Short mmCIF file of C-alpha atoms in Angstrom, two decimals:
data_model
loop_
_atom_site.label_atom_id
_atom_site.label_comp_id
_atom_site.label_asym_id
_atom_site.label_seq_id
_atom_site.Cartn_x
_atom_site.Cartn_y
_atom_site.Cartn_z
CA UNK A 66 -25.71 51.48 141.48
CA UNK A 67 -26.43 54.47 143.22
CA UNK A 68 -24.65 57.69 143.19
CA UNK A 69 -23.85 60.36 144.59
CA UNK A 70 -22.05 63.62 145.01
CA UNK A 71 -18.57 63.37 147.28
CA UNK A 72 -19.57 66.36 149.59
CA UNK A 73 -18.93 70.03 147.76
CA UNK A 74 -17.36 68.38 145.04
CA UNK A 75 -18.43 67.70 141.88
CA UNK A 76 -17.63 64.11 141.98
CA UNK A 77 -20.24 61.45 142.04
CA UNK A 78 -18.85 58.53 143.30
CA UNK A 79 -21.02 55.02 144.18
CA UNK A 80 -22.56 54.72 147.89
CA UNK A 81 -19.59 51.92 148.94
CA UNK A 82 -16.21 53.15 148.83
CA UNK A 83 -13.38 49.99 147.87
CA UNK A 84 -10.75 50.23 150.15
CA UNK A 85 -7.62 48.17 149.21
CA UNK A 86 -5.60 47.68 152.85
CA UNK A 87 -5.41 44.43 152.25
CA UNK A 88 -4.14 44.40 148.53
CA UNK A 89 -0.61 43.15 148.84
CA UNK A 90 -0.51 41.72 152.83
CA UNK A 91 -3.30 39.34 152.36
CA UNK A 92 -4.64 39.41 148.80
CA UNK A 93 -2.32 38.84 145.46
CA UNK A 94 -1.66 41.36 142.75
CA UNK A 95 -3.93 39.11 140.29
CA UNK A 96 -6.70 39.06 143.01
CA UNK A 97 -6.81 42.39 143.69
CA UNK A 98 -7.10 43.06 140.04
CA UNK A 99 -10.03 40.97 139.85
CA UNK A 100 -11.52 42.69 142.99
CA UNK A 101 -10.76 46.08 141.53
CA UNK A 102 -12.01 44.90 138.34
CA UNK A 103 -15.46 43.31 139.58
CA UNK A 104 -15.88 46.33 142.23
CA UNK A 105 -15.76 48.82 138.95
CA UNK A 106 -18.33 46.94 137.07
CA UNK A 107 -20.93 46.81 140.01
CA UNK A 108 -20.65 50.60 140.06
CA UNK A 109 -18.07 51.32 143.17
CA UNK A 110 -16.11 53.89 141.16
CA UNK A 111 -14.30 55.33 144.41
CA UNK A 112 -11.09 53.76 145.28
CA UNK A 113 -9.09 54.54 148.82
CA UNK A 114 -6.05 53.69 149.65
CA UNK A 115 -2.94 55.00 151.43
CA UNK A 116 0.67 55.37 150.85
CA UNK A 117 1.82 53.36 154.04
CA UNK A 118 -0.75 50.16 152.59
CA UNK A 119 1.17 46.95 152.25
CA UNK A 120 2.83 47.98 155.58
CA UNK A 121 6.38 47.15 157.14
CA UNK A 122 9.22 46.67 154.81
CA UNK A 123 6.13 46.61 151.53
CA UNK A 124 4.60 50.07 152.66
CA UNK A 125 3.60 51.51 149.18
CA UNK A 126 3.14 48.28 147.80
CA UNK A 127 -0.74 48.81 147.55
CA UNK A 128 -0.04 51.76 145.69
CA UNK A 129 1.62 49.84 142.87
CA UNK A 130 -0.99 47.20 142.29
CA UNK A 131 -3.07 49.78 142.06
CA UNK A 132 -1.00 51.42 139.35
CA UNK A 133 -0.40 47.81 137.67
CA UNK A 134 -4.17 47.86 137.31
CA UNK A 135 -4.69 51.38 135.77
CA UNK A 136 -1.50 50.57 133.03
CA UNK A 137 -4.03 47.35 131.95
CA UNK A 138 -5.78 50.68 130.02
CA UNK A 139 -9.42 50.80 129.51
CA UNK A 140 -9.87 54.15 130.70
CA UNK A 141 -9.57 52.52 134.48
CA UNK A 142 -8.15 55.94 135.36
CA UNK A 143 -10.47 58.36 134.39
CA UNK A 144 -13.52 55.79 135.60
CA UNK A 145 -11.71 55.89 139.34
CA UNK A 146 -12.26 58.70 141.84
CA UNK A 147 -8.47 57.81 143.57
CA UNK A 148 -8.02 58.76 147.22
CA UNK A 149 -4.98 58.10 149.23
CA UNK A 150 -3.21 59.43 152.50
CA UNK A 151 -0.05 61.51 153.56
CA UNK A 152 1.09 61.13 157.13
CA UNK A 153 3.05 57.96 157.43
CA UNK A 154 6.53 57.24 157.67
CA UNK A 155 7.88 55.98 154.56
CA UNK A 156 11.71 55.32 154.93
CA UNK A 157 13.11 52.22 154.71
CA UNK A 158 14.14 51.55 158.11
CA UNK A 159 11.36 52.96 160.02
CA UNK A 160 13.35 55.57 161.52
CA UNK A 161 12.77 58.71 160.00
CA UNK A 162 14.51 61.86 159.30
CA UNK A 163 13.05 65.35 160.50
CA UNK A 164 10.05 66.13 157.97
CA UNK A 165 9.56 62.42 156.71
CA UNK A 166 6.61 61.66 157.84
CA UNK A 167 3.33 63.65 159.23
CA UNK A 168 2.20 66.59 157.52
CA UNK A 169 5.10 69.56 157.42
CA UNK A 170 4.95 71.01 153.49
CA UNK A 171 8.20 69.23 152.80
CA UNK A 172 6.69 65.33 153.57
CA UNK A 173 3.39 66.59 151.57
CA UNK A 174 5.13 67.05 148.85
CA UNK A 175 7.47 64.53 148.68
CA UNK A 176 4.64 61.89 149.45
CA UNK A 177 2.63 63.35 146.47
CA UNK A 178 5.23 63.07 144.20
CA UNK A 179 6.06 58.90 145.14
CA UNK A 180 2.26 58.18 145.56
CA UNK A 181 1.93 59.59 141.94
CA UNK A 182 4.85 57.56 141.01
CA UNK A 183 3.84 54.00 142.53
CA UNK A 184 -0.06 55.06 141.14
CA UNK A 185 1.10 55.57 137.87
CA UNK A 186 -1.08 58.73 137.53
CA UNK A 187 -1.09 62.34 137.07
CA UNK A 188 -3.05 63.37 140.01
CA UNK A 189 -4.88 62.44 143.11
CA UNK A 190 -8.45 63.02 143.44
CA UNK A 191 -8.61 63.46 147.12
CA UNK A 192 -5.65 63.73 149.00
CA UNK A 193 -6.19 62.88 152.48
CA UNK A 194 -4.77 64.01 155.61
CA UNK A 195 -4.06 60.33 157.63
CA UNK A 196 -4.06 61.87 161.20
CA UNK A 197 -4.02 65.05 162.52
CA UNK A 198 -0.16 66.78 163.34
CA UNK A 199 -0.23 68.87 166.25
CA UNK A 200 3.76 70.02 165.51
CA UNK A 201 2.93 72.06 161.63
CA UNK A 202 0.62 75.16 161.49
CA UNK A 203 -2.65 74.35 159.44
CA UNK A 204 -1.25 77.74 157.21
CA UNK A 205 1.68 75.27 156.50
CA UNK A 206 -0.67 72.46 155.63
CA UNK A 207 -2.60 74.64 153.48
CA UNK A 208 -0.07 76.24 151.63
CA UNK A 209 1.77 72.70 150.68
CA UNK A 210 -2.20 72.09 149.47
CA UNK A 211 -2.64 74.96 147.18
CA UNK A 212 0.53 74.70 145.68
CA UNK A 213 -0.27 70.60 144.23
CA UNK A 214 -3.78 72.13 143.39
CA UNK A 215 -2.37 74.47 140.80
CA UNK A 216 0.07 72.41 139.95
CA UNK A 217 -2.35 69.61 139.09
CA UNK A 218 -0.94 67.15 141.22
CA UNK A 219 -4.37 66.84 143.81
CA UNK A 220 -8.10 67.83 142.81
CA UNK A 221 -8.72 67.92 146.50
CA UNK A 222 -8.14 67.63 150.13
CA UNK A 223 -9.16 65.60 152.84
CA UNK A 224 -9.27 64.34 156.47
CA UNK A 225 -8.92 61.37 158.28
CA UNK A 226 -9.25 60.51 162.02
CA UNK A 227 -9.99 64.07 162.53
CA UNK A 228 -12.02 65.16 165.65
CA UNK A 229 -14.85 67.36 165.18
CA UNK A 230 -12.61 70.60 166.43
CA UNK A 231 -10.00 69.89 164.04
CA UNK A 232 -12.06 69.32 160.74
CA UNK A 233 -13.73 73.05 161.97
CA UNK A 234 -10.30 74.75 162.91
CA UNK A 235 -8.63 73.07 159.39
CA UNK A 236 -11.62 74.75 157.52
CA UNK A 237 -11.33 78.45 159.43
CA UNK A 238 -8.01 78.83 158.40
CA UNK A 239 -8.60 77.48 154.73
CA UNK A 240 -11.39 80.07 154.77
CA UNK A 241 -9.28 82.63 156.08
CA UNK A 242 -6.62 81.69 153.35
CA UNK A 243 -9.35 81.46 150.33
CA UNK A 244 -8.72 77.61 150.31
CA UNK A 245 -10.89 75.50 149.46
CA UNK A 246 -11.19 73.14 152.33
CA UNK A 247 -11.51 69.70 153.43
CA UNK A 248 -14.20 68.11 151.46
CA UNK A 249 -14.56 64.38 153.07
CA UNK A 250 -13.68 63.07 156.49
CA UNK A 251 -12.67 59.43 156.93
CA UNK A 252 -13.68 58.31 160.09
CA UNK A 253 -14.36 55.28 162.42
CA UNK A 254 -18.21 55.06 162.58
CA UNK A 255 -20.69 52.24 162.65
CA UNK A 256 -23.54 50.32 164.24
CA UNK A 257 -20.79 49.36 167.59
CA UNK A 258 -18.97 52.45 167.69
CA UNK A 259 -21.33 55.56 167.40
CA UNK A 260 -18.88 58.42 168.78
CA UNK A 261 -18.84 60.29 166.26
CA UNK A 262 -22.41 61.23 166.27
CA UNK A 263 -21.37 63.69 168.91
CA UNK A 264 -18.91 66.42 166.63
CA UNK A 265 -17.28 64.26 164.38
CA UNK A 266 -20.58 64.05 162.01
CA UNK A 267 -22.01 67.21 162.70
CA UNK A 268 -18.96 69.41 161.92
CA UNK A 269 -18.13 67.41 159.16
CA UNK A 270 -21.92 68.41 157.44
CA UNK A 271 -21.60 71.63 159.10
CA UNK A 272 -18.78 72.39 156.61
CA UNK A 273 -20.66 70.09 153.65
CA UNK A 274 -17.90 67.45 154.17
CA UNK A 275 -18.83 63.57 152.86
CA UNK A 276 -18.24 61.11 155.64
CA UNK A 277 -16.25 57.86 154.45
CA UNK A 278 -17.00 55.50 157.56
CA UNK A 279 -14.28 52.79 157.97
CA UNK A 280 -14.36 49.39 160.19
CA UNK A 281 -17.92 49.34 159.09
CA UNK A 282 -18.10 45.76 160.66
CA UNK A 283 -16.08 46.90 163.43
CA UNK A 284 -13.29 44.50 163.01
CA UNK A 285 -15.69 41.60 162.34
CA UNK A 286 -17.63 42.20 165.44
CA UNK A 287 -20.81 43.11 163.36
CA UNK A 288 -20.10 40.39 160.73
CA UNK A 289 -21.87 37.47 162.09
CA UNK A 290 -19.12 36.72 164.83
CA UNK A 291 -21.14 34.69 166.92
CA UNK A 292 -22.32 32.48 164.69
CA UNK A 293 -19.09 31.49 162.72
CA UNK A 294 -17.87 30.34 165.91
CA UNK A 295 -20.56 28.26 166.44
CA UNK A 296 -20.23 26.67 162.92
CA UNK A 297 -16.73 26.78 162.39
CA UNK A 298 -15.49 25.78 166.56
CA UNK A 299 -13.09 28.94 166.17
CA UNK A 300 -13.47 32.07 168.09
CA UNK A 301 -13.26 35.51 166.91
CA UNK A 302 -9.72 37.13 166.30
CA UNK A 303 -8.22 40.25 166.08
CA UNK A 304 -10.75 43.18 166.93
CA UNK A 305 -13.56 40.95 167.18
CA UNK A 306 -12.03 38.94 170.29
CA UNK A 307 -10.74 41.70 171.92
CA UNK A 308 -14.21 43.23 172.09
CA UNK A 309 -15.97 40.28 172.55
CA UNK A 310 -14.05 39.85 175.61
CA UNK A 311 -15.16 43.18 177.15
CA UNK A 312 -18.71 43.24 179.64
CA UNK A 313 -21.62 42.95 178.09
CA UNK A 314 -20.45 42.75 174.65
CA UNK A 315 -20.88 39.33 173.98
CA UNK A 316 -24.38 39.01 175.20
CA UNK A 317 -24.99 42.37 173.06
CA UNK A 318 -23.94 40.91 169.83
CA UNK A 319 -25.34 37.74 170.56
CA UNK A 320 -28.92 40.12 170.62
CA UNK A 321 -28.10 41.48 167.35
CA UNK A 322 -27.68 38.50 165.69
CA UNK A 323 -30.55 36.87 167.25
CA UNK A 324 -32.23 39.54 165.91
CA UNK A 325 -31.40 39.45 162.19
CA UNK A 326 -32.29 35.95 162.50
CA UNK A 327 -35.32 36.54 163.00
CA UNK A 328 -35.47 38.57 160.07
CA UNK A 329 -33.38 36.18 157.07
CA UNK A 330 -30.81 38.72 157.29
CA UNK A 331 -26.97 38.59 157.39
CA UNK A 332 -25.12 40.52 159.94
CA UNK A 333 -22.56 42.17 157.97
CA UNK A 334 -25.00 43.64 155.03
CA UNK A 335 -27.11 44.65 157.74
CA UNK A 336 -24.59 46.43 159.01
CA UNK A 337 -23.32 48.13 155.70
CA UNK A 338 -27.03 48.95 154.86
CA UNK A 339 -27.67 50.97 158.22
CA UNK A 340 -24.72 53.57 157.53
CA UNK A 341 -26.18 53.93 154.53
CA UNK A 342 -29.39 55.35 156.11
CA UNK A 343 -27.25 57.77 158.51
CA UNK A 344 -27.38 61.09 157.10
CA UNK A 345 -24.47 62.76 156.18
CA UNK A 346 -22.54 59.19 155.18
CA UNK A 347 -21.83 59.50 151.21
CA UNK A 348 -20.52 56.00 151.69
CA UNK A 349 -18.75 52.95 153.74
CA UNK A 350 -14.99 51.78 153.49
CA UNK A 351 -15.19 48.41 152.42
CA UNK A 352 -11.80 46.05 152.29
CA UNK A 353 -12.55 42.87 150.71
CA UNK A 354 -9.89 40.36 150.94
CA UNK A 355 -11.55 38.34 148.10
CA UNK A 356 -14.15 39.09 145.35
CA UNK A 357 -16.61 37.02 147.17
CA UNK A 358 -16.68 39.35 150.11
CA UNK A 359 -16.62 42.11 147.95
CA UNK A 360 -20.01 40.19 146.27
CA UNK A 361 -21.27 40.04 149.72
CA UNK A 362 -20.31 43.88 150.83
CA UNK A 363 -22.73 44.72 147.30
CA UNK A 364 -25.86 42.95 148.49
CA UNK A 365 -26.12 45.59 151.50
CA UNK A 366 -27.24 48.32 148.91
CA UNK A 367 -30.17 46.03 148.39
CA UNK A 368 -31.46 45.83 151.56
CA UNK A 369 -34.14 48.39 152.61
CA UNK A 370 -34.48 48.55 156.53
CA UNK A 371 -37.46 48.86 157.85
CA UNK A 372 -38.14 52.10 160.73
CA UNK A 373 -39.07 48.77 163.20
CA UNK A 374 -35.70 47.64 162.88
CA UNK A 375 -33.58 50.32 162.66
CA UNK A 376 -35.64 51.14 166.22
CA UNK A 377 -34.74 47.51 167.15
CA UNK A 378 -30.55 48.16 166.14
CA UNK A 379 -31.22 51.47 168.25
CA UNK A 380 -32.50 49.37 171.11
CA UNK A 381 -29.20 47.00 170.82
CA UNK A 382 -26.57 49.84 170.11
CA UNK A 383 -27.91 52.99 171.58
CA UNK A 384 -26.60 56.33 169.65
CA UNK A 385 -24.60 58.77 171.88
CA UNK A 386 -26.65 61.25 170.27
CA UNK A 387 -25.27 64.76 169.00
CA UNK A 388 -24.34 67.53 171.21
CA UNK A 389 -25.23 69.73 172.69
CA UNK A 390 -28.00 67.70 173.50
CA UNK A 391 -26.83 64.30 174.51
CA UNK A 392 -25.01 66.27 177.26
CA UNK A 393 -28.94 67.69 178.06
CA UNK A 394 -29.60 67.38 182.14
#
């Protein structure tokens, strides 16, 4: 496994990133054990989750199987590189109180406290933003920050679904404040869905941010879509219908897997192994449902792509291209 450094940090952590959405709503406790178990041994040492994960009535749930693993001992802790997210609503009922949810000081550190509780930890290596909250002052945001930092609670901070203004407006004011900053940016990115090229990317390297893409398959679009439902007589679901149903995309994913046809490869490690090549991407989100898939999700950091077929994916899925430039007359 290769690895590397988690932007300005001084964490190396392995070029895939396990992300455990589906540990609880689709995978068992014992399961995701043996994914987080098999994912630690094949090198992925950085772990993401989120304190809303096992959703409706189980949100936090993912957090405790989680935990469950790290009291099996071992030294699973200290081997993990733990990320999860503040913004959610977490009560019961789904009908919050003022300052449950989002990202006022008073939900930080409340959420901190009952992530660190259902982890069964001391602290949180990165502690991630979800969304951005237009209604609390970044000063707010950042003083709720500094405070866990010196109390050990969080190592350090970072974004998620943050547009390229954002991620540089949240790092004036930490600069301004003598904060440290956001240090990673979670971020919808892959070979379908190449916005963030534009400001997303660039600001986030700008201010020596890692970018953590997630959807790397884009729902399933990029994982051999086509082709299951030729073999299998079921059509795509979820994401992957609802984008195969839009103009055009069909026939473009149905050149894309033609394609790595050609080629002996499989769609979805394709698609892992060309974020890997984008610079700026310390690593992609991957959320195996099964330690097969997870098996599967490993072979992409075998795969070298050659410059004639990253020019062919190029062809297929045109970048927007950063700006200024892509806005060039």
């Amino acid at each position: 496994m290769e690895y590397t450094q988690l932007g300005r940090t001084g964490l190396k952590v392995g070029r895939l990133v396990l992300g455990t959405m589906n540990f609880g709503p689709q995978t068992t406790e014992a399961d995701s054990h043996t994914i987080m178990d098999a994912a630690l041994d094949a090198g992925v040492n950085f772990f993401d989750t989120a304190n809303a994960y096992g959703w409706g009535e189980n949100k936090g749930r993912t957090e405790e199987i989680i935990g469950s693993w790290f009291a099996g001992g071992g030294d699973r802790r200290d081997k993990v590189v733990l990320g999860t997210k503040v913004y959610a609503d977490m009560t019961a009922d789904g009908n919050p109180w003022p300052n449950h949810d989002r990202l006022s000081a008073l939900n930080i550190r409340r959420s901190v406290d009952a992530s660190l509780r259902r982890l069964g930890t001391d602290r949180i290596d990165i502690y991630q933003f979800h969304h951005i909250d237009r209604n609390t002052p970044v000063e707010e945001i950042w003083q709720a920050v500094d405070t866990l930092i010196q109390q050990g609670k969080i190592l350090y901070a970072g974004s998620s679904n943050f547009p390229g203004w954002k991620i540089a407006q949240t790092n004036e004011i930490a600069r301004q404040r003598g904060s440290y900053g956001l240090v990673s940016e979670q971020c919808l990115y892959n070979l379908f869905e190449r916005r963030a090229e534009m400001e997303v990317i660039p600001a986030a390297r700008e201010y020596g941010l890692g970018v953590i893409p997630w959807s790397p398959l884009h729902g399933g679009l990029l994982g051999g879509v086509l082709k299951k439902e030729a073999q299998g007589g079921r059509r795509g679901a979820g994401m992957a219908a609802e984008r195969l149903a839009a103009p055009g995309v069909r026939d473009q994913i149905q050149s894309y897997e033609t394609l790595l046809d050609k080629h002996g490869l499989a769609p979805g490690e394709v698609a892992l192994a060309w974020l890997l090549t984008r610079p700026g991407v310390t690593g992609p989100i991957v959320g195996p449902r099964t330690a097969e898939q997870l098996a599967g999700a490993l072979r992409a950091l075998e795969l070298e792509l050659s410059e004639e077929l990253l020019a062919s994916l190029d062809e297929i899925f045109p970048g927007t291209g950063p700006s200024p430039e892509a806005f060039a007359w």
